[in-house]
PDB file of C-alpha atoms in Angstrom:
ATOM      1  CA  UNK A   2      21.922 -32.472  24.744  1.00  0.00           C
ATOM      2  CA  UNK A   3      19.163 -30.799  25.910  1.00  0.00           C
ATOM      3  CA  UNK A   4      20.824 -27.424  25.704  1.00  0.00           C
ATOM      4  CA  UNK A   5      21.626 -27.797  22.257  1.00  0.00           C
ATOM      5  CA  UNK A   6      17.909 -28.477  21.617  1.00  0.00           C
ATOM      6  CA  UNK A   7      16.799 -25.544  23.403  1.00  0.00           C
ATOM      7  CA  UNK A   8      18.934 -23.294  21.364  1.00  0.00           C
ATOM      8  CA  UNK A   9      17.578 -24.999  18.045  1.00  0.00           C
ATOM      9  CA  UNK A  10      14.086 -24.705  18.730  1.00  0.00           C
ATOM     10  CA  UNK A  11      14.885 -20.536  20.250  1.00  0.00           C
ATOM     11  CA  UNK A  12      16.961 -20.070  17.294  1.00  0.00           C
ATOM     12  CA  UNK A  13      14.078 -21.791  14.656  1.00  0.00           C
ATOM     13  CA  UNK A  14      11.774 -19.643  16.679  1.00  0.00           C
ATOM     14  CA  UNK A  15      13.519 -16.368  16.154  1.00  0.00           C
ATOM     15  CA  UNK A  16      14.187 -17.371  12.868  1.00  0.00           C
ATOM     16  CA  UNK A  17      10.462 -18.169  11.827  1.00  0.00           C
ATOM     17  CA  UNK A  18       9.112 -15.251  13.442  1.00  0.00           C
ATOM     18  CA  UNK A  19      11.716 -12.898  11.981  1.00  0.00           C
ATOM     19  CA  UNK A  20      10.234 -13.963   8.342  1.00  0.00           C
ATOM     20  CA  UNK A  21       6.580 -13.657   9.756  1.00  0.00           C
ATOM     21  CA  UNK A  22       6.326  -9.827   9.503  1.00  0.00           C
ATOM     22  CA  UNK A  23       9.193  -9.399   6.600  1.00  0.00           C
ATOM     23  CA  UNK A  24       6.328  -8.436   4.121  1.00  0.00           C
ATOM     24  CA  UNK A  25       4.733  -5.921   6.501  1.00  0.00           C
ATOM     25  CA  UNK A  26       5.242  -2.691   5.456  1.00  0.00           C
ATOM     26  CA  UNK A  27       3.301   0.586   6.897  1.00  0.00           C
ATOM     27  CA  UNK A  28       2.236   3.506   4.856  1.00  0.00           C
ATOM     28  CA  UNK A  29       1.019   6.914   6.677  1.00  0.00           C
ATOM     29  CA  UNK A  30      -1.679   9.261   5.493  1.00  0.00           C
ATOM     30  CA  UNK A  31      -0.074  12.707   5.708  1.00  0.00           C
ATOM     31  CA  UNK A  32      -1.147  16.195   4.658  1.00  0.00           C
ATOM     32  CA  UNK A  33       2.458  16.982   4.464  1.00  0.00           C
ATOM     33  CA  UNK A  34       5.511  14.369   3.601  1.00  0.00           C
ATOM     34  CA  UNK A  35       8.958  15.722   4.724  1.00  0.00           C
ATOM     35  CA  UNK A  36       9.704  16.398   1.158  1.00  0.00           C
ATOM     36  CA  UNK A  37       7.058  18.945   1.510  1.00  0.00           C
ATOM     37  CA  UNK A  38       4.717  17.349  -0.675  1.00  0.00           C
ATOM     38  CA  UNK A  39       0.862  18.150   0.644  1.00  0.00           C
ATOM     39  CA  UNK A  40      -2.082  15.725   0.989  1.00  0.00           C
ATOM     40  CA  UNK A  41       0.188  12.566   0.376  1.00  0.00           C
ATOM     41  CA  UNK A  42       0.825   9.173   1.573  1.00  0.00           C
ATOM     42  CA  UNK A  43       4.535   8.730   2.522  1.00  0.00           C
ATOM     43  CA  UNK A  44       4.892   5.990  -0.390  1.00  0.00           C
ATOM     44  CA  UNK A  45       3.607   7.242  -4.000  1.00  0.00           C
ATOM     45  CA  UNK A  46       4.724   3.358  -4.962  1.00  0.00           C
ATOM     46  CA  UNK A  47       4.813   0.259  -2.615  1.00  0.00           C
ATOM     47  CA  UNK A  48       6.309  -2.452  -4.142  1.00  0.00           C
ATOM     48  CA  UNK A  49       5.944  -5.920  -1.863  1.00  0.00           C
ATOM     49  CA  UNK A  50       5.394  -9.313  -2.570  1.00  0.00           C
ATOM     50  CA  UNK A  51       2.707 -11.511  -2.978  1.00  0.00           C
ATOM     51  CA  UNK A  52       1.174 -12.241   0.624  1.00  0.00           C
ATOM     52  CA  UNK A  53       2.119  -9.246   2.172  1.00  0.00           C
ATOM     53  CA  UNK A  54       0.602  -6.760   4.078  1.00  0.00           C
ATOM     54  CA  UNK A  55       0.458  -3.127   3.777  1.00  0.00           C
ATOM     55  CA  UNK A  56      -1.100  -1.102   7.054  1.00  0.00           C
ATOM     56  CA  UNK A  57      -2.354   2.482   6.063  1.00  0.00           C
ATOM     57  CA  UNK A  58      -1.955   4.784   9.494  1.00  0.00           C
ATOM     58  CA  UNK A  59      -3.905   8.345   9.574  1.00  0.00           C
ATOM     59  CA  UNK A  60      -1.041  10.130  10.818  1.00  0.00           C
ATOM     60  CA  UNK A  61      -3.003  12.978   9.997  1.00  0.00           C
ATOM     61  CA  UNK A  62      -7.050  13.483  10.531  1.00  0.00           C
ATOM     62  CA  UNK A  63      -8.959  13.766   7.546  1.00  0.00           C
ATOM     63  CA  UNK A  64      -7.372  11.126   5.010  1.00  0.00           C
ATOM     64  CA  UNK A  65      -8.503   7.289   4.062  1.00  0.00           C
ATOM     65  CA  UNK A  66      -8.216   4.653   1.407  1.00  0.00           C
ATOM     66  CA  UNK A  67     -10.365   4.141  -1.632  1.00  0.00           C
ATOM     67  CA  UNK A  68      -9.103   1.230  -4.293  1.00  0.00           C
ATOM     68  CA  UNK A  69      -9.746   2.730  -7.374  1.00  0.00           C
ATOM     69  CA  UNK A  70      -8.330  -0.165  -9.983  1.00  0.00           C
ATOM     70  CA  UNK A  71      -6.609  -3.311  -9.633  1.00  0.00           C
ATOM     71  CA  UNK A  72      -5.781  -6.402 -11.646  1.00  0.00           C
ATOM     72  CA  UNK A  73      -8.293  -8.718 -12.839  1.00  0.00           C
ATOM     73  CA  UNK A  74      -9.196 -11.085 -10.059  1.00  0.00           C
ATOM     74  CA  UNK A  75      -8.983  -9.046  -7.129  1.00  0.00           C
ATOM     75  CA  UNK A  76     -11.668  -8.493  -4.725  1.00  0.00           C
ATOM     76  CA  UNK A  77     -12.202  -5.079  -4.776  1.00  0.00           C
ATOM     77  CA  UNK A  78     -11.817  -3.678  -0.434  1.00  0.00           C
ATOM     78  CA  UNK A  79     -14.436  -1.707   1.248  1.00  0.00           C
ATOM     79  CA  UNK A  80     -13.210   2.021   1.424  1.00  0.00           C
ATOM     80  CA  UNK A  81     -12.057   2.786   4.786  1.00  0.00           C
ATOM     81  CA  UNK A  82     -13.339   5.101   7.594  1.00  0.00           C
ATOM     82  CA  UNK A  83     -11.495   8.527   7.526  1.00  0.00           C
ATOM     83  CA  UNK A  84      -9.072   8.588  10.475  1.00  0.00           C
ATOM     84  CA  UNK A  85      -8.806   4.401  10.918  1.00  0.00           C
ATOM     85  CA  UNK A  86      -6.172   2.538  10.132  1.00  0.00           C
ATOM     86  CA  UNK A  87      -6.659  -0.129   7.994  1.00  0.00           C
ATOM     87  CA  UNK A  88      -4.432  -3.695   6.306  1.00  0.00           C
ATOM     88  CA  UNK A  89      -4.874  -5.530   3.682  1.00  0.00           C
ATOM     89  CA  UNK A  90      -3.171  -8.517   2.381  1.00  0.00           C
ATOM     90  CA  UNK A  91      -1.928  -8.471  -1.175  1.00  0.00           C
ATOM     91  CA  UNK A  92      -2.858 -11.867  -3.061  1.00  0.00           C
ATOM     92  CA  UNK A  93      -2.948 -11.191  -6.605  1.00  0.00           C
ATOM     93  CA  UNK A  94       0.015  -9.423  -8.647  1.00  0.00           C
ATOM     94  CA  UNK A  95      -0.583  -6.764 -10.503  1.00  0.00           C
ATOM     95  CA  UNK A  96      -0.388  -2.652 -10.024  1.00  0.00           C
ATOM     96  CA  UNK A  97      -3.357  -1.431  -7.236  1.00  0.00           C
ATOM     97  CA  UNK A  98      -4.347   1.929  -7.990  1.00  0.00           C
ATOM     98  CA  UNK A  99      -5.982   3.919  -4.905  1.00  0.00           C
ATOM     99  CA  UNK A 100      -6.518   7.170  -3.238  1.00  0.00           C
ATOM    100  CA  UNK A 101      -7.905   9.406  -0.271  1.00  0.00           C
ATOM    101  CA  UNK A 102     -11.444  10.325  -1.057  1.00  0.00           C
ATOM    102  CA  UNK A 103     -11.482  13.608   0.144  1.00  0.00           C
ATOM    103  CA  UNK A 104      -8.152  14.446  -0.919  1.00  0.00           C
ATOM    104  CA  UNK A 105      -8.242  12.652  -4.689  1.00  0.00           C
ATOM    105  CA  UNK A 106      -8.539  16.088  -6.668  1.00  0.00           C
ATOM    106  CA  UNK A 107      -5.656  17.300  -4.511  1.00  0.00           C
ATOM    107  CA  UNK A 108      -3.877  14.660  -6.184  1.00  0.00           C
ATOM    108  CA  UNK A 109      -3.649  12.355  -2.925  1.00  0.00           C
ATOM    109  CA  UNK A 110      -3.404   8.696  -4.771  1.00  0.00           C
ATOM    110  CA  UNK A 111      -0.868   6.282  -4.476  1.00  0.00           C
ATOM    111  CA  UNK A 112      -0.377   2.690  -6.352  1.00  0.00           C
ATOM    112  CA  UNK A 113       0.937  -0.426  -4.920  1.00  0.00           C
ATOM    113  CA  UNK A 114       3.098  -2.989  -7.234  1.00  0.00           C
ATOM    114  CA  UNK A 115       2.514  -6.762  -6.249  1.00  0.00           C
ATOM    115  CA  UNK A 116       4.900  -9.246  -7.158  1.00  0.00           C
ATOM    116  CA  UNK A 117       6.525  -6.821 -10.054  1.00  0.00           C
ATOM    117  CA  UNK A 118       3.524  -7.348 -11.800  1.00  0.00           C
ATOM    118  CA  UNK A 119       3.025  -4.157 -14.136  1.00  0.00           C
ATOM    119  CA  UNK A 120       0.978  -6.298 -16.767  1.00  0.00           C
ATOM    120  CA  UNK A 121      -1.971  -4.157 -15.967  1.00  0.00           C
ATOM    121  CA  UNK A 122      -0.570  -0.595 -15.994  1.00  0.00           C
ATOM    122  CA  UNK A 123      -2.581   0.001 -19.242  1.00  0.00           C
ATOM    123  CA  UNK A 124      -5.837  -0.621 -17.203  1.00  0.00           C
ATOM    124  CA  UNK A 125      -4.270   1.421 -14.676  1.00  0.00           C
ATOM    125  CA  UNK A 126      -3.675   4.372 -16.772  1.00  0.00           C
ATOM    126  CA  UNK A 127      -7.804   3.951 -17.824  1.00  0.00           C
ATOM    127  CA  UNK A 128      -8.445   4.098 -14.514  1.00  0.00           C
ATOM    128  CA  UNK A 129     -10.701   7.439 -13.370  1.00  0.00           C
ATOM    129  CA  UNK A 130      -8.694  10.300 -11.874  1.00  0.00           C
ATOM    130  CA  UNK A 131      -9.883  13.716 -10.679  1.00  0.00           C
ATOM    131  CA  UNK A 132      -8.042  17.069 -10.685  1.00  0.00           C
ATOM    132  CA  UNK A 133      -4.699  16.768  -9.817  1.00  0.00           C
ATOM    133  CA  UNK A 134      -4.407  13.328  -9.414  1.00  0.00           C
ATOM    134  CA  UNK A 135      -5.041  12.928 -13.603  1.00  0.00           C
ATOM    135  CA  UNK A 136      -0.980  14.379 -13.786  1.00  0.00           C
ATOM    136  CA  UNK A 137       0.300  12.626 -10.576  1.00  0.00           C
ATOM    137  CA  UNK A 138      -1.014   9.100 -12.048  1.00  0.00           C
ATOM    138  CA  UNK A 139       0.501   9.222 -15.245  1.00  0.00           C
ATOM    139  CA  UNK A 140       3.648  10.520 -13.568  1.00  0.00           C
ATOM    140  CA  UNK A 141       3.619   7.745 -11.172  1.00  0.00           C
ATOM    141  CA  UNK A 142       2.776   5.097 -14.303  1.00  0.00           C
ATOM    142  CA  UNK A 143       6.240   6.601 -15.958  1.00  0.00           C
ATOM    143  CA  UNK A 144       7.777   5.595 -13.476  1.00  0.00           C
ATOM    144  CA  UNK A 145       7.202   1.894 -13.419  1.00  0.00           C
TER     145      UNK A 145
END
């Protein structure tokens, strides 16, 4: 008996913890993504759940991450450090609009989709965008 209950509480262990980090997903700051796209993030859309996490990683030096527009209700993150990594936990559906700050007129911007939420892509598409990224945001809005 005692086995069995050791093998219940490793298997609800396993079990819970494999669910834990299901809605982690990592995103690197590159100046080149194997497609050969320059001064990119390796996701132009992340599309995760409510609750989850997204880690940005500066892969390569020089890049960070500025929120730009998000749905109503949001708090609004401090813009990160260049060259730190940095999470944050998505709570509120909607499309999140953001970009590198050195790198946003190179057209280095990215959006993240919570929840399939794209009842704010108007806002979105209101949202200021510099040089290149004007093109690249609309593109990436056409494709929602």
């Amino acid at each position: 008996m005692k086995t069995l209950a050791f093998f219940v509480a490793v298997f609800g262990i396993v079990f819970v913890s494999s669910f834990a980090h299901a809605g982690d997903t990592t995103i690197e700051m590159l100046n080149k993504r194997a497609d050969g796209a320059k001064m990119v993030y390796s996701e132009d859309i992340a599309r995760i759940d409510i609750g989850d996490t997204i880690t940005w990683v500066p892969t390569s030096k020089g890049h960070n991450v500025e929120f730009v527009a998000g749905p109503e209700g949001w708090d609004k993150p401090k813009k990160s450090k260049n060259n730190k990594e940095v999470s944050i936990t998505f709570d509120v559906p909607g499309i999140y609009f953001y970009q590198c700050t050195p790198h946003k007129g190179m057209g280095m911007i990215a959006l993240v989709v919570v929840g399939d939420d794209t009842s704010n892509k108007d806002a979105i598409a209101k949202a200021k965008a510099l040089g290149k990224s004007k093109k690249k945001l609309k593109a990436l809005l056409g494709e929602l």
